[in-house]
XYZ file of N, CA and C in Angstrom:
537
model
N 12.262 -70.139 77.192
C 11.846 -69.977 78.558
C 11.833 -68.493 78.898
N 10.738 -68.032 79.474
C 10.607 -66.619 79.803
C 11.416 -66.293 81.058
N 12.026 -65.134 81.058
C 12.804 -64.670 82.198
C 12.245 -63.318 82.598
N 11.876 -63.187 83.866
C 11.312 -61.919 84.325
C 12.419 -60.908 84.598
N 12.048 -59.640 84.638
C 13.021 -58.595 84.978
C 13.580 -58.827 86.373
N 12.721 -59.303 87.297
C 13.167 -59.535 88.662
C 14.218 -60.648 88.708
N 13.990 -61.726 87.917
C 14.966 -62.816 87.868
C 16.282 -62.339 87.284
N 16.200 -61.542 86.236
C 17.418 -61.011 85.618
C 18.160 -60.128 86.610
N 17.429 -59.327 87.359
C 18.067 -58.462 88.350
C 18.763 -59.285 89.425
N 18.129 -60.394 89.844
C 18.775 -61.263 90.849
C 20.050 -61.870 90.294
N 20.011 -62.318 89.025
C 21.197 -62.890 88.393
C 22.336 -61.884 88.381
N 22.011 -60.634 88.083
C 23.025 -59.589 88.028
C 23.420 -59.054 89.403
N 22.687 -59.446 90.429
C 22.976 -58.938 91.759
C 22.537 -57.495 91.932
N 21.498 -57.095 91.229
C 21.021 -55.709 91.289
C 19.985 -55.588 92.399
N 20.424 -55.600 93.605
C 19.527 -55.519 94.753
C 19.201 -54.061 95.066
N 18.196 -53.891 95.875
C 17.756 -52.540 96.230
C 18.842 -51.739 96.942
N 19.747 -52.413 97.646
C 20.769 -51.668 98.379
C 21.969 -51.286 97.517
N 21.960 -51.667 96.243
C 23.070 -51.277 95.381
C 22.990 -49.776 95.100
N 24.051 -49.214 94.574
C 24.104 -47.777 94.305
C 23.244 -47.355 93.123
N 22.857 -48.307 92.287
C 22.062 -47.961 91.115
C 20.655 -47.548 91.510
N 20.134 -46.626 90.743
C 18.753 -46.216 90.962
C 17.836 -47.331 90.489
N 16.599 -47.294 90.960
C 15.622 -48.297 90.548
C 15.445 -48.277 89.036
N 15.420 -47.090 88.472
C 15.268 -46.942 87.023
C 16.429 -47.602 86.274
N 17.644 -47.389 86.749
C 18.812 -47.994 86.103
C 18.776 -49.504 86.240
N 18.407 -50.003 87.434
C 18.305 -51.457 87.631
C 17.300 -52.049 86.653
N 16.167 -51.370 86.478
C 15.152 -51.865 85.539
C 15.685 -51.886 84.113
N 16.383 -50.800 83.702
C 16.919 -50.748 82.337
C 17.936 -51.858 82.106
N 18.800 -52.102 83.086
C 19.791 -53.173 82.949
C 19.087 -54.515 82.863
N 18.093 -54.740 83.704
C 17.364 -56.007 83.693
C 16.642 -56.213 82.363
N 16.018 -55.162 81.832
C 15.322 -55.266 80.541
C 16.317 -55.564 79.426
N 17.472 -54.894 79.471
C 18.502 -55.148 78.457
C 18.989 -56.590 78.539
N 19.172 -57.099 79.748
C 19.623 -58.481 79.909
C 18.585 -59.458 79.388
N 17.326 -59.225 79.722
C 16.250 -60.099 79.237
C 16.227 -60.101 77.711
N 16.361 -58.922 77.101
C 16.369 -58.830 75.639
C 17.554 -59.576 75.051
N 18.719 -59.415 75.672
C 19.911 -60.097 75.184
C 19.767 -61.608 75.320
N 19.266 -62.058 76.456
C 19.080 -63.496 76.654
C 18.071 -64.062 75.660
N 17.010 -63.314 75.396
C 16.012 -63.765 74.424
C 16.618 -63.872 73.038
N 17.438 -62.883 72.672
C 18.080 -62.916 71.354
C 19.035 -64.096 71.251
N 19.780 -64.349 72.329
C 20.737 -65.461 72.315
C 20.030 -66.805 72.298
N 18.856 -66.866 72.935
C 18.138 -68.130 73.021
C 17.450 -68.493 71.708
N 17.219 -67.505 70.844
C 16.544 -67.816 69.586
C 17.460 -68.689 68.749
N 16.916 -69.778 68.309
C 17.739 -70.695 67.524
C 17.006 -71.093 66.259
N 16.520 -70.103 65.548
C 15.828 -70.361 64.293
C 16.769 -70.964 63.275
N 16.229 -71.312 62.130
C 17.039 -71.943 61.092
C 18.205 -71.086 60.661
N 18.068 -69.765 60.711
C 19.127 -68.872 60.270
C 20.184 -68.608 61.331
N 19.976 -69.144 62.543
C 20.922 -68.873 63.627
C 22.255 -69.561 63.332
N 23.333 -68.828 63.563
C 24.668 -69.349 63.325
C 25.133 -70.130 64.527
N 25.717 -71.268 64.281
C 26.316 -72.070 65.335
C 27.761 -72.327 64.928
N 28.719 -71.997 65.807
C 30.127 -72.189 65.441
C 30.466 -73.672 65.293
N 31.397 -73.948 64.402
C 31.896 -75.310 64.252
C 32.735 -75.626 65.481
N 32.476 -76.747 66.161
C 33.279 -77.078 67.344
C 34.756 -77.210 66.967
N 35.642 -76.804 67.863
C 37.086 -76.900 67.617
C 37.523 -78.339 67.874
N 37.444 -79.154 66.830
C 37.840 -80.555 66.921
C 39.299 -80.698 66.527
N 40.088 -81.254 67.419
C 41.498 -81.465 67.116
C 41.606 -82.619 66.118
N 42.588 -82.536 65.221
C 42.766 -83.584 64.219
C 44.252 -83.826 63.971
N 44.539 -84.917 63.298
C 45.908 -85.248 62.904
C 46.041 -84.907 61.423
N 46.757 -83.829 61.126
C 46.870 -83.339 59.748
C 47.538 -84.340 58.817
N 48.261 -85.317 59.367
C 48.930 -86.317 58.532
C 48.051 -87.541 58.268
N 46.936 -87.641 58.966
C 46.036 -88.788 58.782
C 45.156 -88.565 57.562
N 44.765 -89.660 56.909
C 43.970 -89.552 55.681
C 42.538 -89.078 55.952
N 41.876 -89.645 56.931
C 40.500 -89.255 57.268
C 40.519 -88.626 58.656
N 41.141 -87.475 58.748
C 41.367 -86.845 60.049
C 40.119 -86.187 60.639
N 39.165 -85.806 59.778
C 37.986 -85.061 60.239
C 36.708 -85.732 59.748
N 35.593 -85.450 60.420
C 34.295 -85.949 59.946
C 34.002 -85.413 58.544
N 33.080 -86.063 57.849
C 32.698 -85.627 56.500
C 32.320 -84.149 56.489
N 32.765 -83.455 55.438
C 32.444 -82.047 55.264
C 33.450 -81.108 55.907
N 34.408 -81.648 56.676
C 35.419 -80.824 57.335
C 36.796 -81.240 56.848
N 37.744 -80.301 56.883
C 39.126 -80.607 56.524
C 40.020 -80.266 57.717
N 41.187 -80.872 57.757
C 42.104 -80.665 58.867
C 43.127 -79.576 58.519
N 43.051 -78.455 59.207
C 43.976 -77.332 58.988
C 45.100 -77.420 60.018
N 46.333 -77.396 59.521
C 47.503 -77.527 60.395
C 47.842 -76.176 61.016
N 48.006 -76.189 62.320
C 48.392 -74.984 63.048
C 49.836 -75.093 63.487
N 50.140 -74.534 64.627
C 51.495 -74.613 65.164
C 51.463 -75.280 66.529
N 52.643 -75.572 67.042
C 52.787 -76.188 68.362
C 52.007 -77.493 68.460
N 51.933 -78.238 67.351
C 51.263 -79.534 67.359
C 49.752 -79.462 67.279
N 49.184 -78.291 67.122
C 47.719 -78.163 67.067
C 47.250 -78.095 65.630
N 46.295 -78.945 65.295
C 45.576 -78.897 64.026
C 44.112 -79.068 64.367
N 43.234 -78.455 63.582
C 41.818 -78.590 63.888
C 40.985 -78.712 62.625
N 39.831 -79.359 62.780
C 38.896 -79.540 61.680
C 38.181 -78.213 61.419
N 38.072 -77.850 60.137
C 37.375 -76.622 59.756
C 36.357 -76.923 58.663
N 35.314 -76.131 58.648
C 34.246 -76.257 57.663
C 34.540 -75.303 56.515
N 34.618 -75.826 55.286
C 34.964 -75.009 54.123
C 33.759 -74.443 53.386
N 32.549 -74.637 53.894
C 31.419 -73.998 53.226
C 31.570 -72.493 53.452
N 31.420 -71.680 52.402
C 31.741 -70.252 52.509
C 31.097 -69.525 53.690
N 29.815 -69.736 53.933
C 29.144 -69.014 55.019
C 29.708 -69.426 56.383
N 29.844 -70.727 56.620
C 30.360 -71.190 57.906
C 31.815 -70.775 58.092
N 32.594 -70.868 57.024
C 33.999 -70.455 57.069
C 34.102 -68.991 57.501
N 33.253 -68.123 56.910
C 33.313 -66.690 57.228
C 32.921 -66.412 58.677
N 32.046 -67.227 59.236
C 31.668 -67.053 60.643
C 32.769 -67.539 61.585
N 33.363 -68.676 61.256
C 34.324 -69.317 62.157
C 35.719 -68.708 62.125
N 36.204 -68.353 60.946
C 37.627 -68.048 60.777
C 38.180 -66.893 61.608
N 37.421 -65.826 61.915
C 38.037 -64.761 62.719
C 38.451 -65.207 64.127
N 37.937 -66.337 64.585
C 38.280 -66.791 65.939
C 39.456 -67.766 65.959
N 39.995 -68.106 64.787
C 41.104 -69.064 64.735
C 42.446 -68.373 64.916
N 43.438 -69.158 65.311
C 44.818 -68.668 65.375
C 45.316 -68.383 63.969
N 46.315 -67.510 63.861
C 46.870 -67.110 62.567
C 47.232 -68.300 61.688
N 47.914 -69.293 62.270
C 48.387 -70.433 61.490
C 47.225 -71.275 60.963
N 46.170 -71.412 61.762
C 44.981 -72.161 61.325
C 44.306 -71.399 60.182
N 44.219 -70.074 60.299
C 43.608 -69.260 59.241
C 44.357 -69.466 57.932
N 45.679 -69.351 57.972
C 46.480 -69.492 56.748
C 46.300 -70.874 56.135
N 46.346 -71.903 56.953
C 46.188 -73.274 56.459
C 44.782 -73.481 55.884
N 43.760 -73.013 56.603
C 42.376 -73.182 56.156
C 42.103 -72.407 54.867
N 42.649 -71.198 54.758
C 42.473 -70.431 53.524
C 43.025 -71.205 52.338
N 44.180 -71.834 52.521
C 44.799 -72.620 51.448
C 43.962 -73.856 51.132
N 43.571 -74.610 52.154
C 42.817 -75.855 51.946
C 41.424 -75.606 51.365
N 40.778 -74.555 51.815
C 39.398 -74.274 51.404
C 39.304 -73.366 50.183
N 40.428 -72.779 49.781
C 40.469 -71.813 48.688
C 39.496 -70.663 48.949
N 39.520 -70.186 50.206
C 38.691 -69.067 50.639
C 39.574 -68.065 51.373
N 39.127 -66.844 51.476
C 39.853 -65.802 52.201
C 39.066 -65.465 53.460
N 39.756 -65.346 54.582
C 39.115 -65.017 55.850
C 39.070 -63.504 56.042
N 37.865 -62.976 56.203
C 37.673 -61.564 56.511
C 36.867 -61.451 57.794
N 37.170 -60.421 58.581
C 36.393 -60.167 59.786
C 34.999 -59.703 59.416
N 34.046 -60.078 60.213
C 32.660 -59.650 60.014
C 32.316 -58.615 61.075
N 31.150 -58.046 60.989
C 30.688 -57.019 61.927
C 30.837 -57.525 63.363
N 31.633 -56.813 64.152
C 31.823 -57.158 65.554
C 32.988 -58.088 65.841
N 33.613 -58.645 64.808
C 34.723 -59.562 65.070
C 36.042 -58.800 65.148
N 37.050 -59.478 65.629
C 38.374 -58.870 65.753
C 38.988 -58.659 64.383
N 39.836 -57.671 64.288
C 40.608 -57.458 63.054
C 42.076 -57.251 63.416
N 42.492 -57.950 64.470
C 43.890 -57.939 64.876
C 44.674 -58.853 63.941
N 44.109 -60.032 63.641
C 44.804 -61.017 62.806
C 44.188 -61.196 61.424
N 42.988 -60.664 61.199
C 42.345 -60.756 59.880
C 41.856 -59.371 59.475
N 41.684 -59.172 58.176
C 41.160 -57.898 57.670
C 39.634 -57.921 57.718
N 39.038 -56.742 57.890
C 37.581 -56.619 57.844
C 37.116 -56.768 56.398
N 35.906 -57.262 56.228
C 35.333 -57.430 54.898
C 34.842 -56.078 54.388
N 35.683 -55.408 53.611
C 35.347 -54.075 53.103
C 34.151 -54.107 52.165
N 33.895 -55.256 51.530
C 32.733 -55.348 50.632
C 31.422 -55.244 51.411
N 31.492 -55.448 52.733
C 30.317 -55.314 53.591
C 30.282 -53.946 54.284
N 31.176 -53.046 53.864
C 31.208 -51.701 54.431
C 31.844 -51.634 55.814
N 32.678 -52.604 56.149
C 33.299 -52.650 57.474
C 34.663 -51.983 57.480
N 34.981 -51.341 58.599
C 36.295 -50.742 58.805
C 36.874 -51.321 60.095
N 38.184 -51.347 60.169
C 38.872 -51.849 61.350
C 39.165 -50.667 62.275
N 38.598 -50.706 63.476
C 38.763 -49.627 64.448
C 39.643 -50.124 65.590
N 40.678 -49.362 65.890
C 41.618 -49.713 66.952
C 41.268 -48.951 68.223
N 40.983 -49.712 69.294
C 40.645 -49.059 70.551
C 41.773 -49.153 71.575
N 42.781 -49.966 71.280
C 43.943 -50.106 72.166
C 45.048 -50.788 71.375
N 46.250 -50.840 71.923
C 47.327 -51.527 71.194
C 47.049 -53.018 70.965
N 46.179 -53.615 71.793
C 45.942 -55.050 71.667
C 44.573 -55.414 71.104
N 43.705 -54.443 70.811
C 42.372 -54.786 70.304
C 41.953 -53.883 69.158
N 41.498 -54.541 68.083
C 40.894 -53.864 66.938
C 39.636 -54.654 66.574
N 38.608 -53.945 66.141
C 37.327 -54.591 65.866
C 36.722 -54.067 64.575
N 36.062 -54.964 63.832
C 35.363 -54.580 62.605
C 34.075 -53.844 62.976
N 33.902 -52.667 62.395
C 32.752 -51.817 62.699
C 32.055 -51.445 61.400
N 30.727 -51.493 61.436
C 29.905 -51.033 60.325
C 29.532 -49.584 60.633
N 29.997 -48.661 59.804
C 29.782 -47.230 60.049
C 28.436 -46.722 59.546
N 27.627 -47.583 58.908
C 26.307 -47.108 58.469
C 25.507 -46.715 59.711
N 24.680 -45.694 59.587
C 24.007 -45.091 60.740
C 23.253 -46.113 61.596
N 22.408 -46.934 60.976
C 21.606 -47.888 61.749
C 22.479 -48.901 62.487
N 23.428 -49.495 61.785
C 24.292 -50.508 62.403
C 25.157 -49.899 63.498
N 25.682 -48.716 63.246
C 26.533 -48.052 64.230
C 25.761 -47.840 65.535
N 24.549 -47.304 65.431
C 23.745 -47.049 66.628
C 23.334 -48.349 67.313
N 23.066 -49.378 66.543
C 22.687 -50.671 67.112
C 23.841 -51.290 67.895
N 25.057 -51.145 67.402
C 26.214 -51.806 68.004
C 26.895 -51.001 69.104
N 26.926 -49.693 68.978
C 27.793 -48.880 69.847
C 27.449 -48.951 71.323
N 26.221 -49.266 71.658
C 25.854 -49.321 73.078
C 26.538 -50.481 73.807
N 27.087 -51.430 73.071
C 27.738 -52.596 73.682
C 29.254 -52.465 73.732
N 29.806 -51.407 73.174
C 31.248 -51.254 73.085
C 31.828 -50.624 74.340
N 33.126 -50.839 74.526
C 33.844 -50.154 75.601
C 33.920 -48.667 75.260
N 34.170 -47.854 76.264
C 34.281 -46.407 76.040
C 35.388 -46.102 75.029
N 36.520 -46.829 75.132
C 37.638 -46.600 74.208
C 37.245 -46.906 72.760
N 36.497 -47.994 72.562
C 36.070 -48.343 71.209
C 35.063 -47.331 70.681
N 34.152 -46.866 71.534
C 33.173 -45.856 71.108
C 33.894 -44.605 70.609
N 34.846 -44.114 71.388
C 35.572 -42.896 71.020
C 36.304 -43.089 69.693
N 37.005 -44.227 69.555
C 37.756 -44.489 68.321
C 36.819 -44.656 67.123
N 35.702 -45.365 67.310
C 34.756 -45.579 66.205
C 34.055 -44.282 65.809
N 33.705 -43.455 66.794
C 33.074 -42.168 66.472
C 34.010 -41.333 65.602
N 35.277 -41.322 65.960
C 36.247 -40.540 65.184
C 36.424 -41.119 63.784
N 36.598 -42.439 63.690
C 36.859 -43.057 62.385
C 35.634 -43.039 61.475
N 34.444 -43.206 62.051
C 33.222 -43.261 61.242
C 32.568 -41.898 61.046
N 33.011 -40.915 61.809
C 32.376 -39.599 61.721
C 30.950 -39.643 62.218
N 30.699 -40.448 63.252
C 29.356 -40.615 63.807
C 29.408 -40.382 65.310
N 28.238 -40.230 65.909
C 28.139 -40.082 67.359
C 27.228 -41.183 67.875
N 27.698 -41.882 68.902
C 26.893 -42.929 69.534
C 25.881 -42.267 70.440
N 24.608 -42.441 70.135
C 23.548 -41.812 70.916
C 23.165 -42.625 72.143
N 23.667 -43.810 72.259
C 23.321 -44.675 73.378
C 24.596 -45.043 74.133
N 24.816 -44.426 75.249
C 25.991 -44.745 76.061
C 25.676 -45.803 77.103
N 24.434 -46.289 77.156
C 24.046 -47.325 78.111
C 24.586 -48.652 77.623
N 25.412 -49.304 78.438
C 26.005 -50.595 78.062
C 25.730 -51.609 79.143
N 25.699 -52.881 78.760
C 25.612 -53.952 79.763
C 26.900 -53.969 80.551
N 26.828 -54.474 81.755
C 27.991 -54.483 82.643
C 29.119 -55.299 82.123
């Protein structure tokens, strides 16, 4: 479904009486439209996260076919997909205990991917990723290659940009970020 710049501006509340200049409002609206279009694309290669289905780790058939039940803590266990590609997409968002259990059950190792957290998992160094710390509570996997760095840095917080520029030895040329 097509979304006009004017509709995007209304969604964001970018009215004429706001402090932003017309040019800035247009840039934000165009960025939002582009982001929404990218998110709406659901081609065959689009990744879809495995739903967090709760399971009973002691039951024999605790999960639907193709999934296994990883035991967590505090009574929480969830179904996980052990196919390598899906596992690599899903695992950075799991709790530590689920990651450890799933790694054992699936015989796979969880690594952070480009843009994922690296507070509880390591970044996949084979993909050229480094873990950048922007605060005591947040670390993120960053690709320091020139193209990827420039593509990603416009969406980062100021703290992450500063830390990534220092760690990667690069400069973010785009300081324009979505709100």
